[in-house]
CSV table of C-alpha atoms and ligand atoms in Angstrom, one decimal:
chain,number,residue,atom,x,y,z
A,165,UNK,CA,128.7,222.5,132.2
A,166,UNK,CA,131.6,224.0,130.5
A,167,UNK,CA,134.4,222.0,132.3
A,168,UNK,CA,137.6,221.0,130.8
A,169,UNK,CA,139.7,218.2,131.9
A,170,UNK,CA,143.3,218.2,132.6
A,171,UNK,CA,146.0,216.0,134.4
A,172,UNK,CA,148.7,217.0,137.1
A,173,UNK,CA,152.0,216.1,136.3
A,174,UNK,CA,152.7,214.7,139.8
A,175,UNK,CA,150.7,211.6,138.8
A,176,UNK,CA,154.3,210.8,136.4
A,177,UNK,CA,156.9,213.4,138.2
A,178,UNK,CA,157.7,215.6,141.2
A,179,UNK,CA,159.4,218.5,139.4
A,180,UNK,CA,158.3,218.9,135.5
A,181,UNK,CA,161.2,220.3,133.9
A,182,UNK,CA,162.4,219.9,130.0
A,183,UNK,CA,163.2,216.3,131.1
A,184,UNK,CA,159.5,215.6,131.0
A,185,UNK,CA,158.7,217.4,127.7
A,186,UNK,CA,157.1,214.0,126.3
A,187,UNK,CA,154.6,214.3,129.0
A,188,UNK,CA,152.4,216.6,127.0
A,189,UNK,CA,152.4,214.9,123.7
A,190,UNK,CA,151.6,211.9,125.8
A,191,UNK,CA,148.6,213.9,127.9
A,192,UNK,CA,147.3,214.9,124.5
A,193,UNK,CA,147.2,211.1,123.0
A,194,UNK,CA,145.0,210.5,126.1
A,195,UNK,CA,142.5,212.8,125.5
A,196,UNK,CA,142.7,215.7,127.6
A,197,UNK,CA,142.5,219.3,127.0
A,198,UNK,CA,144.9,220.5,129.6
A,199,UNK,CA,148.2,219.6,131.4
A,200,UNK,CA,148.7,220.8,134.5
A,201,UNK,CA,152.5,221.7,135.5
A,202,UNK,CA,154.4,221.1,138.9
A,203,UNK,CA,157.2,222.3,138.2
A,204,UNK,CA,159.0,223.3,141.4
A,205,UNK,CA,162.3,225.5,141.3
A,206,UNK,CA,162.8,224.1,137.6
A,207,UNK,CA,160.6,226.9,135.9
A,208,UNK,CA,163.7,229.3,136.2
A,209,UNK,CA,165.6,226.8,133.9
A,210,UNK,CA,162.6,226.1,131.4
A,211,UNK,CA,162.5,228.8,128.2
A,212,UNK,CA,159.0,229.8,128.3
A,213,UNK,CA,158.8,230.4,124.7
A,214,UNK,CA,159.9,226.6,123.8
A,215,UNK,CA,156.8,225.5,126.2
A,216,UNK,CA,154.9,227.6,125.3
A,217,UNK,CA,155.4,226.8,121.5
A,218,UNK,CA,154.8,223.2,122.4
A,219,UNK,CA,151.5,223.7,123.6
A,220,UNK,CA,150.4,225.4,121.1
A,221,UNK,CA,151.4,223.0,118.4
A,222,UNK,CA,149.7,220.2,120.5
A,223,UNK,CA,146.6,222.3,121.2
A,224,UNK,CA,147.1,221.8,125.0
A,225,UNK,CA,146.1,224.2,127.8
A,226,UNK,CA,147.8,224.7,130.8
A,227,UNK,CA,147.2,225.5,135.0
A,228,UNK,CA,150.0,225.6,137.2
A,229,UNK,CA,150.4,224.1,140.8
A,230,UNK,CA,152.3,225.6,144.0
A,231,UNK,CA,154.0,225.4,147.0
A,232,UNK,CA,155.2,227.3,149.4
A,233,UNK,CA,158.3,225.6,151.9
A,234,UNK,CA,159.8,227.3,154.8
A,235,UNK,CA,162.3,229.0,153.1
A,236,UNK,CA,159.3,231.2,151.7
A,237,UNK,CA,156.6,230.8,153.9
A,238,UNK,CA,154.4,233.6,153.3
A,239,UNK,CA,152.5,233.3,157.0
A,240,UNK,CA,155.7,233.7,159.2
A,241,UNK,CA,156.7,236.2,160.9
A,242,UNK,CA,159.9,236.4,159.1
A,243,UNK,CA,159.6,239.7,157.3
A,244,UNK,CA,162.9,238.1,155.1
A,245,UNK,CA,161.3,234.8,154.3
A,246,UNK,CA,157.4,236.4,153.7
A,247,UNK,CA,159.3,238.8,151.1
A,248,UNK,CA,161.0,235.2,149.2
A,249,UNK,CA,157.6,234.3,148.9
A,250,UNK,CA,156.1,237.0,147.2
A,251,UNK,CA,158.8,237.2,145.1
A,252,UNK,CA,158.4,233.4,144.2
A,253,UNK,CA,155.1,234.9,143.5
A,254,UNK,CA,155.9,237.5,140.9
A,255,UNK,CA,158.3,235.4,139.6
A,256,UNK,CA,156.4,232.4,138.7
A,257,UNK,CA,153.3,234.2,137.4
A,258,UNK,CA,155.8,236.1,135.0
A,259,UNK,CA,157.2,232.9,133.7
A,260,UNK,CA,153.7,231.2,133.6
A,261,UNK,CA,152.1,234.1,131.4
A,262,UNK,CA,154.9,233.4,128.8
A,263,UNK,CA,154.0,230.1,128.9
A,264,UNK,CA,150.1,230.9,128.0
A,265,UNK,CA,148.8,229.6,131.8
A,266,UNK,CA,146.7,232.0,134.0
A,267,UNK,CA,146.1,230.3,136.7
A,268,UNK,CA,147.6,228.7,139.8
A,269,UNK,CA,146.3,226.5,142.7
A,270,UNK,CA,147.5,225.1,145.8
A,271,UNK,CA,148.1,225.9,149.3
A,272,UNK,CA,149.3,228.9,148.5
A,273,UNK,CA,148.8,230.7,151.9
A,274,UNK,CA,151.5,228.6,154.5
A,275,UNK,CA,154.3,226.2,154.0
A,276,UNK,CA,152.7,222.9,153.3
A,277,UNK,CA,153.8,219.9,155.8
A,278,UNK,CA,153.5,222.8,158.6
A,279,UNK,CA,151.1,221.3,161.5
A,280,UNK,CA,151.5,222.7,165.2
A,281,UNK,CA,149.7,223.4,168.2
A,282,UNK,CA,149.2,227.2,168.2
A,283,UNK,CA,147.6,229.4,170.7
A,284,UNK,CA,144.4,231.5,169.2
A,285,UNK,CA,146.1,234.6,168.8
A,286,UNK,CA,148.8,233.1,167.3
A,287,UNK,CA,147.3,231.1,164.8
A,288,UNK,CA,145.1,234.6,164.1
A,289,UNK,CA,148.4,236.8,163.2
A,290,UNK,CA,149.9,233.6,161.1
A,291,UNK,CA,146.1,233.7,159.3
A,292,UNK,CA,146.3,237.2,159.1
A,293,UNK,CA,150.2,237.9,157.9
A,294,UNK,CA,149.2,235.7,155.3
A,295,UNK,CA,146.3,237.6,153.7
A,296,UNK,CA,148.7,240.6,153.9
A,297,UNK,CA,151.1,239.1,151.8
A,298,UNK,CA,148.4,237.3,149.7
A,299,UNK,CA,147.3,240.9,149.2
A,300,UNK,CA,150.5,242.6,147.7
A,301,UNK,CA,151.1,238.8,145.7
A,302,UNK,CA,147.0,239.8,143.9
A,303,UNK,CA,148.0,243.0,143.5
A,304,UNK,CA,151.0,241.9,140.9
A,305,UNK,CA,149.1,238.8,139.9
A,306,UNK,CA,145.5,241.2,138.8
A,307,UNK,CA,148.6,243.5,136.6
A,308,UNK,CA,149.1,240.3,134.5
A,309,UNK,CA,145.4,238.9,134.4
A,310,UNK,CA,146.9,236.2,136.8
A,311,UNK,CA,144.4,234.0,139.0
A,312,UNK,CA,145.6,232.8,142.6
A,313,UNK,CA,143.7,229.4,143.3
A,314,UNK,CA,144.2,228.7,147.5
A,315,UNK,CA,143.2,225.2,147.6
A,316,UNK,CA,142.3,224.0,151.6
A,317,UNK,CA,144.3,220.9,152.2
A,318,UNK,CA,143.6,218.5,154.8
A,319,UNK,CA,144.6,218.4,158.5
A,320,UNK,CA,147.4,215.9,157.7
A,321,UNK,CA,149.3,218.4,155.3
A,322,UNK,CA,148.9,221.7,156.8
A,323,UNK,CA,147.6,223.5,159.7
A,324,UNK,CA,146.1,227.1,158.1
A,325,UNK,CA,143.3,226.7,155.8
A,326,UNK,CA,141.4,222.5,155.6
A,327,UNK,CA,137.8,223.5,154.5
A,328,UNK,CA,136.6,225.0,151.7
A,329,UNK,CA,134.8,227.5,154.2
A,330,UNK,CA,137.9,228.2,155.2
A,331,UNK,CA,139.0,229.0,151.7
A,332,UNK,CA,136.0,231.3,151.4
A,333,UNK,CA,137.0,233.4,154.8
A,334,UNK,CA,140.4,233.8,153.1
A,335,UNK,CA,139.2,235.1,149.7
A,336,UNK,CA,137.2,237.3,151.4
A,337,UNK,CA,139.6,239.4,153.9
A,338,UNK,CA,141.8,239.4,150.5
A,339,UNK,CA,139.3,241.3,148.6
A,340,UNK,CA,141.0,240.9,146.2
A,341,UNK,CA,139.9,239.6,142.1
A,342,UNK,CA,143.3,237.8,141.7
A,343,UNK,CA,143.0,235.7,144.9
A,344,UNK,CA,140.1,233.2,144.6
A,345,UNK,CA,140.0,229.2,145.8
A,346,UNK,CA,139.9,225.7,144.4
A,347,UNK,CA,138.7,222.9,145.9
A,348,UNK,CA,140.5,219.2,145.4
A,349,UNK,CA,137.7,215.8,146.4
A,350,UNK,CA,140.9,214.1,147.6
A,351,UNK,CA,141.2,216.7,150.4
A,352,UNK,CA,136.9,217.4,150.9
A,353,UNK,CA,136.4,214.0,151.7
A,354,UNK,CA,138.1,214.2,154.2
A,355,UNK,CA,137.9,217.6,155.8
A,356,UNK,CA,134.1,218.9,154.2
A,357,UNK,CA,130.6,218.3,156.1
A,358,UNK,CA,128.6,217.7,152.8
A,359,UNK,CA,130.5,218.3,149.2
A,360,UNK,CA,127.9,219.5,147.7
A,361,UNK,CA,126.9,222.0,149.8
A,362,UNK,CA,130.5,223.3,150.1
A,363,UNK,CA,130.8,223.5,146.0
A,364,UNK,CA,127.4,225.4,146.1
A,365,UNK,CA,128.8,227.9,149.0
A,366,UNK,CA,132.3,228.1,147.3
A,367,UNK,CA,130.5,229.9,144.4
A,368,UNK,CA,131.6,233.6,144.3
A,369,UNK,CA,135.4,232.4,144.5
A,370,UNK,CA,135.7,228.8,143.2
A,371,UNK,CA,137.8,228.7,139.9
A,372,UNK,CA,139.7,225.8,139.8
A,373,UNK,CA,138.7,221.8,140.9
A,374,UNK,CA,141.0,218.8,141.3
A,375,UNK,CA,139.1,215.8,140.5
A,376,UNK,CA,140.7,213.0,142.7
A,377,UNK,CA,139.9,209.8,144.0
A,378,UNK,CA,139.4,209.8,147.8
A,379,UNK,CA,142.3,207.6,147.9
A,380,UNK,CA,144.1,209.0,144.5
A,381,UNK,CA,143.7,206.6,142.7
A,382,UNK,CA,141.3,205.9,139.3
A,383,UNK,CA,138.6,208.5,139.8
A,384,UNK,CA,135.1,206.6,139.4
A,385,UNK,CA,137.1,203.8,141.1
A,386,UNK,CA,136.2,205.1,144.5
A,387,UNK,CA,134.0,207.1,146.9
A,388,UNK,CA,134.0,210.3,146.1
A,389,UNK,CA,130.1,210.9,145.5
A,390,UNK,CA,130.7,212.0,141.8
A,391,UNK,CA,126.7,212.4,140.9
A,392,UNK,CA,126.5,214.8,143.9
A,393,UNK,CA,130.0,217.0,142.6
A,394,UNK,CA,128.2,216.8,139.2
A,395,UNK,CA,125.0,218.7,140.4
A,396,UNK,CA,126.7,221.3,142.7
A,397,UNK,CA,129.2,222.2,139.6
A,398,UNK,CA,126.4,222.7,137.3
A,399,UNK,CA,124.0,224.4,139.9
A,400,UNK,CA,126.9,227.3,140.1
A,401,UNK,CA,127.5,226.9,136.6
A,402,UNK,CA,131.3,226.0,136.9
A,403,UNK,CA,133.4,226.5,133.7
A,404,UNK,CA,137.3,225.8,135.1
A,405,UNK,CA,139.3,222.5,134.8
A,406,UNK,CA,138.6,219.6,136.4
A,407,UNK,CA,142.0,218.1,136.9
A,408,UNK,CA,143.1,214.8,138.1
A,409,UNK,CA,146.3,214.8,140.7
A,410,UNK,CA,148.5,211.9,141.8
A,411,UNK,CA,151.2,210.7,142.7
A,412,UNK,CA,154.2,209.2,141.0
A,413,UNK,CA,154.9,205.7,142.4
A,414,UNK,CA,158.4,206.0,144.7
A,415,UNK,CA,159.8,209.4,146.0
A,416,UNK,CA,156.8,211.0,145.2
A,417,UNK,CA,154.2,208.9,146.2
A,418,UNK,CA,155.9,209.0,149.7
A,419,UNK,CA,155.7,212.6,149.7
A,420,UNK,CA,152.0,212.4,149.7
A,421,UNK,CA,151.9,209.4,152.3
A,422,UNK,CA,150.8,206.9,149.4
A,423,UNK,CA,152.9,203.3,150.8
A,424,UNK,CA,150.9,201.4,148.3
A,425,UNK,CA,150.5,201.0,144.6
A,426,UNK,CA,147.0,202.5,143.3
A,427,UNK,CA,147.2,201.0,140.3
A,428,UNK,CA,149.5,198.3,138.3
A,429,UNK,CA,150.0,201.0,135.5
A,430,UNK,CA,150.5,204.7,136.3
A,431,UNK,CA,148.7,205.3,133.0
A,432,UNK,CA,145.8,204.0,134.6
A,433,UNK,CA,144.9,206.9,136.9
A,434,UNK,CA,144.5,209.3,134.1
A,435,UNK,CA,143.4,207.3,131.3
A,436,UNK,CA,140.9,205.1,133.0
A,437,UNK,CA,140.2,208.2,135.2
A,438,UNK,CA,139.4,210.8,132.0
A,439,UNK,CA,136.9,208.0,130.9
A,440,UNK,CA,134.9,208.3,134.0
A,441,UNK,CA,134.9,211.8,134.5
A,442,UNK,CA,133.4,212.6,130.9
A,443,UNK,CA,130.5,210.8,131.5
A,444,UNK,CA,130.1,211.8,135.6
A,445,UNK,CA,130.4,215.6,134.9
A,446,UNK,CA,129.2,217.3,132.3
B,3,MN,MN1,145.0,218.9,144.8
């Protein structure tokens, strides 16, 4: 299997910006072949050019992760605050292509953190003003060879789109070649009936994977039945990143409901992590 390993920088900050430019020297000297950037609002202040540059020198590749809040919720039924959202969009994939990226995951089809009780039809026009907007957002994205990765989050994080089956009914209303899925273990092993099974379903769509621990810390340090997520990426012949996310001890740790250390050294979760994961999947 073609896979290509690459670390979120969550696991050291919550917004990458210039500040954290010693991040990718430091994510090369570990051994990986990709850095994966969370930058937040601080990619309007980041020249693409300089990044871009620095990744080249190092021989790095990049992904990009995303969010939508509530100020640009692309579900709503806000016509203002879909539009913020979309234009978020456009203007992140813009900056992204100058920095050499083509691809973005995350829950990019609600505001993450939103979790109600919603009557059917509701929950149906949220689900469905959502692959409008995801339509126009593929649309732009497809213009710049730009990939879309929605990634299903669990039931504790948002309230649209927890199983990778899910994911799958998404991409498929969408219809569209710019808007495909990702899966993350963290967030299968909680919400997926078998892992496997849903990697192996997720085919047609599946470009990007988030290698986690189930409780994010040191992949291979945990539960996550690797052998199995081994055999379903080779049996559909996966050739995307396989990139570890956690979560910076503090602020950001909280922001992901982790009220523990993982590890005694942050370093640990990728480091120890990429040593595992080159021998469990290839
Ligand atoms: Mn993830």
């Amino acid at each position: 299997m073609k896979i290509k390993f690459g670390v979120n920088t969550l696991v050291w900050v919550l917004d990458f910006s210039e500040k954290g430019f010693s991040l990718l020297e430091k994510t090369k000297n570990m051994g990986f072949d990709a850095i994966e950037l969370t930058p937040g609002d601080e990619f309007r202040k980041m020249d693409p050019e300089k990044l871009h540059k620095k990744l080249d020198e190092l021989g790095l590749e990049v992904s990009l992760c995303g969010i939508f809040n509530e100020s640009n919720d692309i579900s709503t039924d806000d016509a203002v605050i879909r539009q913020r959202g979309i234009d978020y969009m456009r203007d992140y994939t813009d900056w992204g292509k100058e920095i050499g990226a083509r691809i973005i995951g995350g829950p990019l089809f609600s505001a993450l953190g939103k979790k109600r009780y919603l009557p059917d039809e509701e929950r149906k026009a949220e689900w469905d003003r959502s692959a409008d907007s995801l339509k126009r957002i593929g649309e732009d994205a497809a213009k710049k060879g730009f990939i879309i990765a929605m990634e299903p989050i669990n039931r504790f994080e948002i309230d649209m789109i927890n199983t990778a089956s899910q994911a799958i009914q998404m991409c498929e209303q969408v219809d569209n070649p710019s808007i495909k899925m990702m899966l993350d273990t963290f967030h299968m092993n909680i919400e997926d009936i078998n892992i496997g099974d849903e990697i192996r379903a997720s085919k047609k769509h599946l470009v990007h994977f988030h290698t986690c621990a189930n409780h994010r810390g040191v992949p291979g340090n945990d539960h996550i039945p690797w052998g199995e997520v081994n055999k379903a990426l080779n049996d559909i012949d996966y050739e995307g990143y396989g990139v570890i996310e956690s979560f910076a001890q503090g602020e950001v740790a909280a922001f992901a409901n982790i009220w523990r250390p993982l590890v005694e050294d942050q370093d640990d979760i990728p480091r120890e992590g990429l040593k595992f994961l080159r021998k469990a999947l290839k």
